[in-house]
Amino acid sequence: SISPLLTMASQGGSNDLVFFLEYRGETRKWSLPHCEKSMEVIKDSFREKFRIGNEVADEDISFVMRDKEFNVEHSVEYASEIYNGAKLKAKIKTDAEEEMKRELEFMRVKLDIMKRNENRQSSSSGSISKVHERNSNEVASYASHDGGSSYENPEDPRNSQERVMLEEKPISSIEKDMKGKGYRASADIVDLSQDAEEKTKEIDLIVKVRGLPWECTPEDLRVFFKGMKIKEDGIFIDKDSRGRLTGDAFVEFAYENDFEDALLKNKEYMGKRWLEVLSSTRRDMERTMRKTSEFPHQSLGKPNPDSYVAILKGVPF
């Protein structure tokens, strides 16, 4: 509940001190009787205006203000320094730590993306190199068998001619010839190609968003991820057993570069709330969807006018 002093302060008066409080880019107007001006009351005003909980200690809250005479920004130590029309910028000690964490998380995500791309490229190129190397060995083995001991002599004209013929043949043709001569088909070549495809297979382009406002809609998420292609029906907002939003959602993107851009929006703000944007999987999303579908709230239309409702008050927590 708001104290009578703060209620009176919000209404203002002719002899009141009028000033402005700014926090995280949002500015609120405030007025306070001169006789009640103190740092304690101003901090209470700040808490009430911006809904700052008691988990933030008073000593962690500070203000800076631009000097009226010299136009220099300085820390506010005493309430007497505040003049009529002043603009106070509020700072919370933990905000700097959170900002540092956000920067580190941003860098971590970027490094993860770079590492994943590097591994994918190296895995693909490595598999292709193995395929070419194995193909060369198979061709050499086949030529050696077909040409007999003469293959070991590079000066043998038959061997040279045979190598030219082999180089002009595609691998599939060589494998057919090998089968005809009693050789086992080179399954390893196919397996290596399949390995390369498996390693480059697309990952789940799904992010999990946490900390959403209670009134968040799919359209709000599309605006938040503006410029990134979201799949049709690719947004799922989770609800609890009473049909209320839990603050979590899953978003599936159409392209990998959009998925990676979405991860970089981790710790950005939607309205007044900053969101966590984390890499997720289809398995995690489907498990959450199954859990939500088990709740009986899914059809939350208008209540039946013929139903009977009892309201219970004072129920224990």
PDB file of C-alpha atoms in Angstrom:
ATOM      1  CA  SER A   1       0.000   0.000   0.000  1.00  0.00           C
ATOM      2  CA  ILE A   2       1.102   3.571  -0.743  1.00  0.00           C
ATOM      3  CA  SER A   3       1.833   5.761   2.245  1.00  0.00           C
ATOM      4  CA  PRO A   4      -0.293   8.921   2.780  1.00  0.00           C
ATOM      5  CA  LEU A   5       2.848  10.991   2.328  1.00  0.00           C
ATOM      6  CA  LEU A   6       3.514   9.487  -1.117  1.00  0.00           C
ATOM      7  CA  THR A   7      -0.147   9.845  -2.075  1.00  0.00           C
ATOM      8  CA  MET A   8      -0.036  13.513  -1.149  1.00  0.00           C
ATOM      9  CA  ALA A   9       3.272  13.899  -2.979  1.00  0.00           C
ATOM     10  CA  SER A  10       1.870  12.407  -6.192  1.00  0.00           C
ATOM     11  CA  GLN A  11      -0.997  14.909  -6.200  1.00  0.00           C
ATOM     12  CA  GLY A  12       1.323  17.896  -5.864  1.00  0.00           C
ATOM     13  CA  GLY A  13       0.678  21.337  -4.466  1.00  0.00           C
ATOM     14  CA  SER A  14       1.618  24.973  -4.922  1.00  0.00           C
ATOM     15  CA  ASN A  15       4.509  24.772  -2.440  1.00  0.00           C
ATOM     16  CA  ASP A  16       5.739  21.377  -3.554  1.00  0.00           C
ATOM     17  CA  LEU A  17       9.076  20.506  -5.054  1.00  0.00           C
ATOM     18  CA  VAL A  18       8.441  19.173  -8.570  1.00  0.00           C
ATOM     19  CA  PHE A  19      11.106  16.964 -10.113  1.00  0.00           C
ATOM     20  CA  PHE A  20      11.481  14.056 -12.522  1.00  0.00           C
ATOM     21  CA  LEU A  21      12.700  10.517 -11.984  1.00  0.00           C
ATOM     22  CA  GLU A  22      14.299   8.631 -14.875  1.00  0.00           C
ATOM     23  CA  TYR A  23      15.075   4.925 -14.827  1.00  0.00           C
ATOM     24  CA  ARG A  24      15.953   2.650 -17.756  1.00  0.00           C
ATOM     25  CA  GLY A  25      14.871   5.217 -20.314  1.00  0.00           C
ATOM     26  CA  GLU A  26      11.499   5.928 -18.698  1.00  0.00           C
ATOM     27  CA  THR A  27      10.770   9.253 -17.005  1.00  0.00           C
ATOM     28  CA  ARG A  28       8.071   9.955 -14.374  1.00  0.00           C
ATOM     29  CA  LYS A  29       6.995  13.270 -12.895  1.00  0.00           C
ATOM     30  CA  TRP A  30       6.896  13.582  -9.114  1.00  0.00           C
ATOM     31  CA  SER A  31       6.172  16.277  -6.533  1.00  0.00           C
ATOM     32  CA  LEU A  32       7.025  16.450  -2.859  1.00  0.00           C
ATOM     33  CA  PRO A  33       6.369  18.963  -0.069  1.00  0.00           C
ATOM     34  CA  HIS A  34       9.546  20.931   0.657  1.00  0.00           C
ATOM     35  CA  CYS A  35       9.162  20.232   4.364  1.00  0.00           C
ATOM     36  CA  GLU A  36       9.272  16.470   3.780  1.00  0.00           C
ATOM     37  CA  LYS A  37      12.156  16.457   1.306  1.00  0.00           C
ATOM     38  CA  SER A  38      14.672  13.734   2.203  1.00  0.00           C
ATOM     39  CA  MET A  39      16.667  11.054   0.378  1.00  0.00           C
ATOM     40  CA  GLU A  40      14.692   8.362   2.176  1.00  0.00           C
ATOM     41  CA  VAL A  41      11.368   9.707   0.882  1.00  0.00           C
ATOM     42  CA  ILE A  42      12.782  10.172  -2.621  1.00  0.00           C
ATOM     43  CA  LYS A  43      13.972   6.561  -2.659  1.00  0.00           C
ATOM     44  CA  ASP A  44      10.523   5.455  -1.493  1.00  0.00           C
ATOM     45  CA  SER A  45       9.042   7.535  -4.310  1.00  0.00           C
ATOM     46  CA  PHE A  46      11.375   5.841  -6.777  1.00  0.00           C
ATOM     47  CA  ARG A  47      10.422   2.376  -5.521  1.00  0.00           C
ATOM     48  CA  GLU A  48       6.705   3.159  -5.755  1.00  0.00           C
ATOM     49  CA  LYS A  49       6.883   4.756  -9.211  1.00  0.00           C
ATOM     50  CA  PHE A  50       8.975   2.033 -10.821  1.00  0.00           C
ATOM     51  CA  ARG A  51       7.802  -0.925  -8.707  1.00  0.00           C
ATOM     52  CA  ILE A  52      11.214  -1.715  -7.269  1.00  0.00           C
ATOM     53  CA  GLY A  53      10.928  -4.496  -4.698  1.00  0.00           C
ATOM     54  CA  ASN A  54      12.459  -4.723  -1.249  1.00  0.00           C
ATOM     55  CA  GLU A  55      15.116  -7.104  -2.567  1.00  0.00           C
ATOM     56  CA  VAL A  56      16.989  -3.946  -3.623  1.00  0.00           C
ATOM     57  CA  ALA A  57      18.567  -2.301  -0.579  1.00  0.00           C
ATOM     58  CA  ASP A  58      18.411   1.471  -0.098  1.00  0.00           C
ATOM     59  CA  GLU A  59      22.199   1.737  -0.164  1.00  0.00           C
ATOM     60  CA  ASP A  60      22.196   0.177  -3.655  1.00  0.00           C
ATOM     61  CA  ILE A  61      20.018   3.009  -5.017  1.00  0.00           C
ATOM     62  CA  SER A  62      21.715   6.218  -6.124  1.00  0.00           C
ATOM     63  CA  PHE A  63      20.807   9.266  -8.202  1.00  0.00           C
ATOM     64  CA  VAL A  64      22.672  11.595 -10.521  1.00  0.00           C
ATOM     65  CA  MET A  65      21.505  15.054 -11.522  1.00  0.00           C
ATOM     66  CA  ARG A  66      22.669  17.875 -13.767  1.00  0.00           C
ATOM     67  CA  ASP A  67      23.690  20.983 -11.827  1.00  0.00           C
ATOM     68  CA  LYS A  68      21.418  23.933 -12.571  1.00  0.00           C
ATOM     69  CA  GLU A  69      24.166  26.537 -12.550  1.00  0.00           C
ATOM     70  CA  PHE A  70      27.145  24.756 -14.078  1.00  0.00           C
ATOM     71  CA  ASN A  71      25.295  22.172 -16.209  1.00  0.00           C
ATOM     72  CA  VAL A  72      27.502  19.356 -14.901  1.00  0.00           C
ATOM     73  CA  GLU A  73      26.102  15.940 -14.017  1.00  0.00           C
ATOM     74  CA  HIS A  74      26.953  14.790 -10.485  1.00  0.00           C
ATOM     75  CA  SER A  75      25.863  12.345  -7.807  1.00  0.00           C
ATOM     76  CA  VAL A  76      23.105  13.479  -5.487  1.00  0.00           C
ATOM     77  CA  GLU A  77      24.152  13.090  -1.852  1.00  0.00           C
ATOM     78  CA  TYR A  78      21.621  15.311  -0.093  1.00  0.00           C
ATOM     79  CA  ALA A  79      17.985  16.067  -0.831  1.00  0.00           C
ATOM     80  CA  SER A  80      18.724  19.772  -0.410  1.00  0.00           C
ATOM     81  CA  GLU A  81      20.659  19.656  -3.676  1.00  0.00           C
ATOM     82  CA  ILE A  82      17.495  18.921  -5.657  1.00  0.00           C
ATOM     83  CA  TYR A  83      15.944  21.987  -7.249  1.00  0.00           C
ATOM     84  CA  ASN A  84      12.501  22.533  -8.726  1.00  0.00           C
ATOM     85  CA  GLY A  85      12.303  20.916 -12.178  1.00  0.00           C
ATOM     86  CA  ALA A  86      15.418  18.794 -11.675  1.00  0.00           C
ATOM     87  CA  LYS A  87      15.744  15.460 -13.480  1.00  0.00           C
ATOM     88  CA  LEU A  88      17.155  12.636 -11.367  1.00  0.00           C
ATOM     89  CA  LYS A  89      18.560   9.570 -13.071  1.00  0.00           C
ATOM     90  CA  ALA A  90      18.220   6.556 -10.813  1.00  0.00           C
ATOM     91  CA  LYS A  91      20.866   3.850 -10.709  1.00  0.00           C
ATOM     92  CA  ILE A  92      20.832   0.497  -8.966  1.00  0.00           C
ATOM     93  CA  LYS A  93      24.112  -1.180  -8.117  1.00  0.00           C
ATOM     94  CA  THR A  94      22.920  -4.573  -9.335  1.00  0.00           C
ATOM     95  CA  ASP A  95      22.007  -3.072 -12.726  1.00  0.00           C
ATOM     96  CA  ALA A  96      25.678  -2.650 -13.580  1.00  0.00           C
ATOM     97  CA  GLU A  97      26.303  -6.282 -12.665  1.00  0.00           C
ATOM     98  CA  GLU A  98      23.321  -7.372 -14.759  1.00  0.00           C
ATOM     99  CA  GLU A  99      24.580  -5.298 -17.685  1.00  0.00           C
ATOM    100  CA  MET A 100      27.969  -6.971 -17.388  1.00  0.00           C
ATOM    101  CA  LYS A 101      26.284 -10.393 -17.326  1.00  0.00           C
ATOM    102  CA  ARG A 102      24.238  -9.471 -20.392  1.00  0.00           C
ATOM    103  CA  GLU A 103      27.372  -8.423 -22.254  1.00  0.00           C
ATOM    104  CA  LEU A 104      29.138 -11.656 -21.305  1.00  0.00           C
ATOM    105  CA  GLU A 105      26.107 -13.723 -22.295  1.00  0.00           C
ATOM    106  CA  PHE A 106      25.965 -11.873 -25.618  1.00  0.00           C
ATOM    107  CA  MET A 107      29.607 -12.686 -26.294  1.00  0.00           C
ATOM    108  CA  ARG A 108      29.104 -16.303 -25.236  1.00  0.00           C
ATOM    109  CA  VAL A 109      26.236 -16.722 -27.684  1.00  0.00           C
ATOM    110  CA  LYS A 110      28.268 -15.182 -30.498  1.00  0.00           C
ATOM    111  CA  LEU A 111      31.214 -17.474 -29.737  1.00  0.00           C
ATOM    112  CA  ASP A 112      28.904 -20.521 -29.640  1.00  0.00           C
ATOM    113  CA  ILE A 113      27.481 -19.595 -33.043  1.00  0.00           C
ATOM    114  CA  MET A 114      30.948 -19.076 -34.516  1.00  0.00           C
ATOM    115  CA  LYS A 115      32.182 -22.356 -33.028  1.00  0.00           C
ATOM    116  CA  ARG A 116      29.148 -24.270 -34.308  1.00  0.00           C
ATOM    117  CA  ASN A 117      29.623 -22.863 -37.820  1.00  0.00           C
ATOM    118  CA  GLU A 118      33.335 -23.665 -37.731  1.00  0.00           C
ATOM    119  CA  ASN A 119      32.695 -27.235 -36.565  1.00  0.00           C
ATOM    120  CA  ARG A 120      30.038 -27.710 -39.224  1.00  0.00           C
ATOM    121  CA  GLN A 121      32.372 -26.500 -41.958  1.00  0.00           C
ATOM    122  CA  SER A 122      35.308 -28.592 -40.742  1.00  0.00           C
ATOM    123  CA  SER A 123      33.116 -31.691 -40.377  1.00  0.00           C
ATOM    124  CA  SER A 124      31.778 -31.257 -43.888  1.00  0.00           C
ATOM    125  CA  SER A 125      35.171 -30.578 -45.487  1.00  0.00           C
ATOM    126  CA  GLY A 126      36.787 -33.366 -43.448  1.00  0.00           C
ATOM    127  CA  SER A 127      34.232 -35.926 -44.581  1.00  0.00           C
ATOM    128  CA  ILE A 128      34.579 -34.872 -48.208  1.00  0.00           C
ATOM    129  CA  SER A 129      38.378 -35.183 -47.950  1.00  0.00           C
ATOM    130  CA  LYS A 130      38.000 -38.686 -46.543  1.00  0.00           C
ATOM    131  CA  VAL A 131      35.670 -39.577 -49.415  1.00  0.00           C
ATOM    132  CA  HIS A 132      38.203 -38.405 -52.020  1.00  0.00           C
ATOM    133  CA  GLU A 133      41.059 -40.150 -50.228  1.00  0.00           C
ATOM    134  CA  ARG A 134      39.126 -43.400 -49.958  1.00  0.00           C
ATOM    135  CA  ASN A 135      38.028 -43.166 -53.569  1.00  0.00           C
ATOM    136  CA  SER A 136      41.647 -42.740 -54.653  1.00  0.00           C
ATOM    137  CA  ASN A 137      42.671 -45.800 -52.613  1.00  0.00           C
ATOM    138  CA  GLU A 138      39.868 -47.881 -54.087  1.00  0.00           C
ATOM    139  CA  VAL A 139      40.832 -46.825 -57.608  1.00  0.00           C
ATOM    140  CA  ALA A 140      44.466 -47.663 -56.933  1.00  0.00           C
ATOM    141  CA  SER A 141      43.514 -51.050 -55.484  1.00  0.00           C
ATOM    142  CA  TYR A 142      41.283 -51.814 -58.427  1.00  0.00           C
ATOM    143  CA  ALA A 143      43.936 -50.766 -60.944  1.00  0.00           C
ATOM    144  CA  SER A 144      46.571 -52.857 -59.140  1.00  0.00           C
ATOM    145  CA  HIS A 145      44.369 -55.957 -59.214  1.00  0.00           C
ATOM    146  CA  ASP A 146      43.325 -55.498 -62.811  1.00  0.00           C
ATOM    147  CA  GLY A 147      46.782 -54.694 -64.075  1.00  0.00           C
ATOM    148  CA  GLY A 148      48.624 -57.310 -62.061  1.00  0.00           C
ATOM    149  CA  SER A 149      52.230 -56.828 -61.104  1.00  0.00           C
ATOM    150  CA  SER A 150      52.729 -54.431 -64.002  1.00  0.00           C
ATOM    151  CA  TYR A 151      50.884 -51.742 -62.007  1.00  0.00           C
ATOM    152  CA  GLU A 152      53.825 -51.459 -59.684  1.00  0.00           C
ATOM    153  CA  ASN A 153      55.953 -50.318 -62.614  1.00  0.00           C
ATOM    154  CA  PRO A 154      55.058 -46.696 -63.443  1.00  0.00           C
ATOM    155  CA  GLU A 155      56.880 -47.017 -66.794  1.00  0.00           C
ATOM    156  CA  ASP A 156      54.548 -49.780 -67.987  1.00  0.00           C
ATOM    157  CA  PRO A 157      52.512 -48.269 -70.893  1.00  0.00           C
ATOM    158  CA  ARG A 158      49.553 -50.534 -70.126  1.00  0.00           C
ATOM    159  CA  ASN A 159      49.463 -49.165 -66.624  1.00  0.00           C
ATOM    160  CA  SER A 160      49.621 -45.553 -67.798  1.00  0.00           C
ATOM    161  CA  GLN A 161      46.795 -46.100 -70.266  1.00  0.00           C
ATOM    162  CA  GLU A 162      44.724 -47.823 -67.619  1.00  0.00           C
ATOM    163  CA  ARG A 163      45.194 -44.925 -65.205  1.00  0.00           C
ATOM    164  CA  VAL A 164      43.959 -42.483 -67.842  1.00  0.00           C
ATOM    165  CA  MET A 165      40.870 -44.640 -68.391  1.00  0.00           C
ATOM    166  CA  LEU A 166      40.223 -44.865 -64.654  1.00  0.00           C
ATOM    167  CA  GLU A 167      40.551 -41.130 -64.176  1.00  0.00           C
ATOM    168  CA  GLU A 168      37.901 -40.564 -66.831  1.00  0.00           C
ATOM    169  CA  LYS A 169      35.471 -43.018 -65.226  1.00  0.00           C
ATOM    170  CA  PRO A 170      33.036 -41.832 -62.554  1.00  0.00           C
ATOM    171  CA  ILE A 171      33.178 -43.566 -59.182  1.00  0.00           C
ATOM    172  CA  SER A 172      29.835 -45.318 -59.766  1.00  0.00           C
ATOM    173  CA  SER A 173      31.175 -46.836 -62.988  1.00  0.00           C
ATOM    174  CA  ILE A 174      34.334 -48.006 -61.249  1.00  0.00           C
ATOM    175  CA  GLU A 175      32.283 -49.674 -58.514  1.00  0.00           C
ATOM    176  CA  LYS A 176      30.250 -51.564 -61.156  1.00  0.00           C
ATOM    177  CA  ASP A 177      33.449 -52.777 -62.767  1.00  0.00           C
ATOM    178  CA  MET A 178      34.758 -53.866 -59.367  1.00  0.00           C
ATOM    179  CA  LYS A 179      31.568 -55.813 -58.675  1.00  0.00           C
ATOM    180  CA  GLY A 180      31.907 -57.536 -62.057  1.00  0.00           C
ATOM    181  CA  LYS A 181      35.428 -58.626 -61.220  1.00  0.00           C
ATOM    182  CA  GLY A 182      34.420 -60.102 -57.867  1.00  0.00           C
ATOM    183  CA  TYR A 183      35.229 -57.104 -55.684  1.00  0.00           C
ATOM    184  CA  ARG A 184      33.039 -56.086 -52.761  1.00  0.00           C
ATOM    185  CA  ALA A 185      31.203 -52.812 -53.406  1.00  0.00           C
ATOM    186  CA  SER A 186      32.831 -49.852 -51.693  1.00  0.00           C
ATOM    187  CA  ALA A 187      30.161 -49.294 -49.057  1.00  0.00           C
ATOM    188  CA  ASP A 188      32.578 -47.183 -47.076  1.00  0.00           C
ATOM    189  CA  ILE A 189      32.436 -44.517 -49.761  1.00  0.00           C
ATOM    190  CA  VAL A 190      28.676 -44.304 -49.438  1.00  0.00           C
ATOM    191  CA  ASP A 191      28.873 -44.377 -45.653  1.00  0.00           C
ATOM    192  CA  LEU A 192      31.312 -41.485 -45.580  1.00  0.00           C
ATOM    193  CA  SER A 193      29.050 -39.429 -47.802  1.00  0.00           C
ATOM    194  CA  GLN A 194      26.131 -40.194 -45.537  1.00  0.00           C
ATOM    195  CA  ASP A 195      28.196 -39.173 -42.516  1.00  0.00           C
ATOM    196  CA  ALA A 196      28.883 -35.831 -44.150  1.00  0.00           C
ATOM    197  CA  GLU A 197      25.178 -35.337 -44.747  1.00  0.00           C
ATOM    198  CA  GLU A 198      24.325 -36.306 -41.166  1.00  0.00           C
ATOM    199  CA  LYS A 199      26.842 -33.863 -39.722  1.00  0.00           C
ATOM    200  CA  THR A 200      25.495 -31.015 -41.858  1.00  0.00           C
ATOM    201  CA  LYS A 201      21.867 -31.848 -41.118  1.00  0.00           C
ATOM    202  CA  GLU A 202      19.874 -28.857 -39.928  1.00  0.00           C
ATOM    203  CA  ILE A 203      19.543 -28.397 -36.190  1.00  0.00           C
ATOM    204  CA  ASP A 204      16.245 -27.443 -34.550  1.00  0.00           C
ATOM    205  CA  LEU A 205      15.858 -23.735 -35.268  1.00  0.00           C
ATOM    206  CA  ILE A 206      13.866 -23.199 -32.078  1.00  0.00           C
ATOM    207  CA  VAL A 207      14.437 -20.703 -29.276  1.00  0.00           C
ATOM    208  CA  LYS A 208      12.839 -20.619 -25.852  1.00  0.00           C
ATOM    209  CA  VAL A 209      11.860 -17.165 -24.629  1.00  0.00           C
ATOM    210  CA  ARG A 210      11.523 -16.622 -20.873  1.00  0.00           C
ATOM    211  CA  GLY A 211      10.301 -13.670 -18.812  1.00  0.00           C
ATOM    212  CA  LEU A 212       7.491 -12.561 -21.142  1.00  0.00           C
ATOM    213  CA  PRO A 213       4.893 -10.036 -19.944  1.00  0.00           C
ATOM    214  CA  TRP A 214       1.643 -11.656 -18.802  1.00  0.00           C
ATOM    215  CA  GLU A 215      -0.301 -10.012 -21.629  1.00  0.00           C
ATOM    216  CA  CYS A 216       2.125 -11.121 -24.372  1.00  0.00           C
ATOM    217  CA  THR A 217       0.608 -12.218 -27.713  1.00  0.00           C
ATOM    218  CA  PRO A 218       2.101 -13.982 -30.757  1.00  0.00           C
ATOM    219  CA  GLU A 219       2.069 -10.637 -32.547  1.00  0.00           C
ATOM    220  CA  ASP A 220       4.229  -9.141 -29.762  1.00  0.00           C
ATOM    221  CA  LEU A 221       6.791 -11.887 -30.371  1.00  0.00           C
ATOM    222  CA  ARG A 222       6.744 -11.228 -34.114  1.00  0.00           C
ATOM    223  CA  VAL A 223       7.457  -7.567 -33.423  1.00  0.00           C
ATOM    224  CA  PHE A 224      10.263  -8.511 -30.984  1.00  0.00           C
ATOM    225  CA  PHE A 225      11.855 -10.731 -33.669  1.00  0.00           C
ATOM    226  CA  LYS A 226      11.122  -8.258 -36.468  1.00  0.00           C
ATOM    227  CA  GLY A 227      13.068  -8.979 -39.652  1.00  0.00           C
ATOM    228  CA  MET A 228      13.451 -12.683 -38.838  1.00  0.00           C
ATOM    229  CA  LYS A 229      11.366 -15.283 -40.676  1.00  0.00           C
ATOM    230  CA  ILE A 230       9.245 -17.247 -38.211  1.00  0.00           C
ATOM    231  CA  LYS A 231       7.631 -20.447 -39.459  1.00  0.00           C
ATOM    232  CA  GLU A 232       3.877 -20.519 -39.932  1.00  0.00           C
ATOM    233  CA  ASP A 233       2.350 -21.652 -36.627  1.00  0.00           C
ATOM    234  CA  GLY A 234       5.893 -21.448 -35.252  1.00  0.00           C
ATOM    235  CA  ILE A 235       4.941 -19.626 -32.032  1.00  0.00           C
ATOM    236  CA  PHE A 236       3.749 -21.454 -28.933  1.00  0.00           C
ATOM    237  CA  ILE A 237       3.029 -19.501 -25.736  1.00  0.00           C
ATOM    238  CA  ASP A 238       2.907 -21.676 -22.627  1.00  0.00           C
ATOM    239  CA  LYS A 239       0.073 -21.513 -20.069  1.00  0.00           C
ATOM    240  CA  ASP A 240      -0.351 -22.930 -16.591  1.00  0.00           C
ATOM    241  CA  SER A 241      -3.164 -25.111 -15.250  1.00  0.00           C
ATOM    242  CA  ARG A 242      -5.380 -22.038 -14.755  1.00  0.00           C
ATOM    243  CA  GLY A 243      -4.926 -20.777 -18.289  1.00  0.00           C
ATOM    244  CA  ARG A 244      -2.575 -17.949 -17.367  1.00  0.00           C
ATOM    245  CA  LEU A 245       0.625 -17.260 -19.284  1.00  0.00           C
ATOM    246  CA  THR A 246       3.693 -18.704 -17.589  1.00  0.00           C
ATOM    247  CA  GLY A 247       6.024 -16.151 -19.196  1.00  0.00           C
ATOM    248  CA  ASP A 248       7.614 -18.790 -21.464  1.00  0.00           C
ATOM    249  CA  ALA A 249       7.239 -19.299 -25.205  1.00  0.00           C
ATOM    250  CA  PHE A 250       8.841 -21.229 -28.051  1.00  0.00           C
ATOM    251  CA  VAL A 251       9.566 -19.699 -31.453  1.00  0.00           C
ATOM    252  CA  GLU A 252      10.653 -21.716 -34.500  1.00  0.00           C
ATOM    253  CA  PHE A 253      12.474 -19.946 -37.334  1.00  0.00           C
ATOM    254  CA  ALA A 254      12.579 -20.785 -41.024  1.00  0.00           C
ATOM    255  CA  TYR A 255      16.260 -20.042 -41.583  1.00  0.00           C
ATOM    256  CA  GLU A 256      19.400 -20.697 -39.562  1.00  0.00           C
ATOM    257  CA  ASN A 257      20.740 -17.147 -39.873  1.00  0.00           C
ATOM    258  CA  ASP A 258      17.468 -15.836 -38.398  1.00  0.00           C
ATOM    259  CA  PHE A 259      17.754 -18.389 -35.579  1.00  0.00           C
ATOM    260  CA  GLU A 260      21.265 -17.152 -34.808  1.00  0.00           C
ATOM    261  CA  ASP A 261      20.130 -13.512 -34.920  1.00  0.00           C
ATOM    262  CA  ALA A 262      17.340 -14.397 -32.484  1.00  0.00           C
ATOM    263  CA  LEU A 263      19.842 -15.773 -29.974  1.00  0.00           C
ATOM    264  CA  LEU A 264      21.634 -12.425 -30.044  1.00  0.00           C
ATOM    265  CA  LYS A 265      18.474 -10.768 -28.691  1.00  0.00           C
ATOM    266  CA  ASN A 266      19.009 -12.490 -25.353  1.00  0.00           C
ATOM    267  CA  LYS A 267      18.510 -10.063 -22.426  1.00  0.00           C
ATOM    268  CA  GLU A 268      16.833  -7.435 -24.622  1.00  0.00           C
ATOM    269  CA  TYR A 269      13.660  -5.703 -23.427  1.00  0.00           C
ATOM    270  CA  MET A 270      10.038  -6.228 -24.359  1.00  0.00           C
ATOM    271  CA  GLY A 271       8.370  -3.236 -22.787  1.00  0.00           C
ATOM    272  CA  LYS A 272       9.684  -3.022 -19.240  1.00  0.00           C
ATOM    273  CA  ARG A 273      10.804  -6.655 -19.028  1.00  0.00           C
ATOM    274  CA  TRP A 274      14.048  -8.085 -20.298  1.00  0.00           C
ATOM    275  CA  LEU A 275      13.799 -11.521 -21.862  1.00  0.00           C
ATOM    276  CA  GLU A 276      15.971 -14.604 -21.939  1.00  0.00           C
ATOM    277  CA  VAL A 277      16.321 -16.057 -25.431  1.00  0.00           C
ATOM    278  CA  LEU A 278      17.871 -19.520 -25.291  1.00  0.00           C
ATOM    279  CA  SER A 279      18.508 -22.269 -27.817  1.00  0.00           C
ATOM    280  CA  SER A 280      15.957 -25.080 -27.456  1.00  0.00           C
ATOM    281  CA  THR A 281      14.894 -28.309 -29.154  1.00  0.00           C
ATOM    282  CA  ARG A 282      11.746 -29.678 -30.746  1.00  0.00           C
ATOM    283  CA  ARG A 283      11.648 -32.322 -28.037  1.00  0.00           C
ATOM    284  CA  ASP A 284      11.529 -29.687 -25.297  1.00  0.00           C
ATOM    285  CA  MET A 285       8.862 -27.702 -27.143  1.00  0.00           C
ATOM    286  CA  GLU A 286       6.660 -30.732 -27.801  1.00  0.00           C
ATOM    287  CA  ARG A 287       6.990 -31.895 -24.197  1.00  0.00           C
ATOM    288  CA  THR A 288       5.772 -28.497 -23.004  1.00  0.00           C
ATOM    289  CA  MET A 289       2.924 -28.543 -25.534  1.00  0.00           C
ATOM    290  CA  ARG A 290       1.794 -31.978 -24.348  1.00  0.00           C
ATOM    291  CA  LYS A 291       1.872 -30.844 -20.726  1.00  0.00           C
ATOM    292  CA  THR A 292      -0.176 -27.757 -21.533  1.00  0.00           C
ATOM    293  CA  SER A 293      -2.715 -29.735 -23.580  1.00  0.00           C
ATOM    294  CA  GLU A 294      -3.463 -31.898 -20.523  1.00  0.00           C
ATOM    295  CA  PHE A 295      -4.813 -28.888 -18.607  1.00  0.00           C
ATOM    296  CA  PRO A 296      -8.598 -28.449 -18.714  1.00  0.00           C
ATOM    297  CA  HIS A 297      -8.375 -24.716 -19.287  1.00  0.00           C
ATOM    298  CA  GLN A 298      -7.773 -24.796 -23.019  1.00  0.00           C
ATOM    299  CA  SER A 299     -11.195 -23.531 -23.995  1.00  0.00           C
ATOM    300  CA  LEU A 300     -11.387 -20.366 -21.948  1.00  0.00           C
ATOM    301  CA  GLY A 301     -14.389 -18.718 -23.545  1.00  0.00           C
ATOM    302  CA  LYS A 302     -17.118 -16.737 -21.815  1.00  0.00           C
ATOM    303  CA  PRO A 303     -18.489 -18.356 -18.643  1.00  0.00           C
ATOM    304  CA  ASN A 304     -21.824 -20.124 -18.819  1.00  0.00           C
ATOM    305  CA  PRO A 305     -24.482 -17.667 -17.572  1.00  0.00           C
ATOM    306  CA  ASP A 306     -26.442 -20.576 -16.087  1.00  0.00           C
ATOM    307  CA  SER A 307     -23.501 -21.774 -13.974  1.00  0.00           C
ATOM    308  CA  TYR A 308     -23.227 -21.254 -10.214  1.00  0.00           C
ATOM    309  CA  VAL A 309     -20.027 -19.763  -8.836  1.00  0.00           C
ATOM    310  CA  ALA A 310     -18.878 -19.564  -5.213  1.00  0.00           C
ATOM    311  CA  ILE A 311     -16.132 -17.132  -4.171  1.00  0.00           C
ATOM    312  CA  LEU A 312     -13.909 -18.187  -1.265  1.00  0.00           C
ATOM    313  CA  LYS A 313     -11.950 -15.532   0.597  1.00  0.00           C
ATOM    314  CA  GLY A 314      -9.199 -15.942   3.170  1.00  0.00           C
ATOM    315  CA  VAL A 315      -7.981 -19.255   1.750  1.00  0.00           C
ATOM    316  CA  PRO A 316      -4.510 -20.176   3.130  1.00  0.00           C
ATOM    317  CA  PHE A 317      -1.587 -19.796   0.726  1.00  0.00           C
TER     318      PHE A 317
END
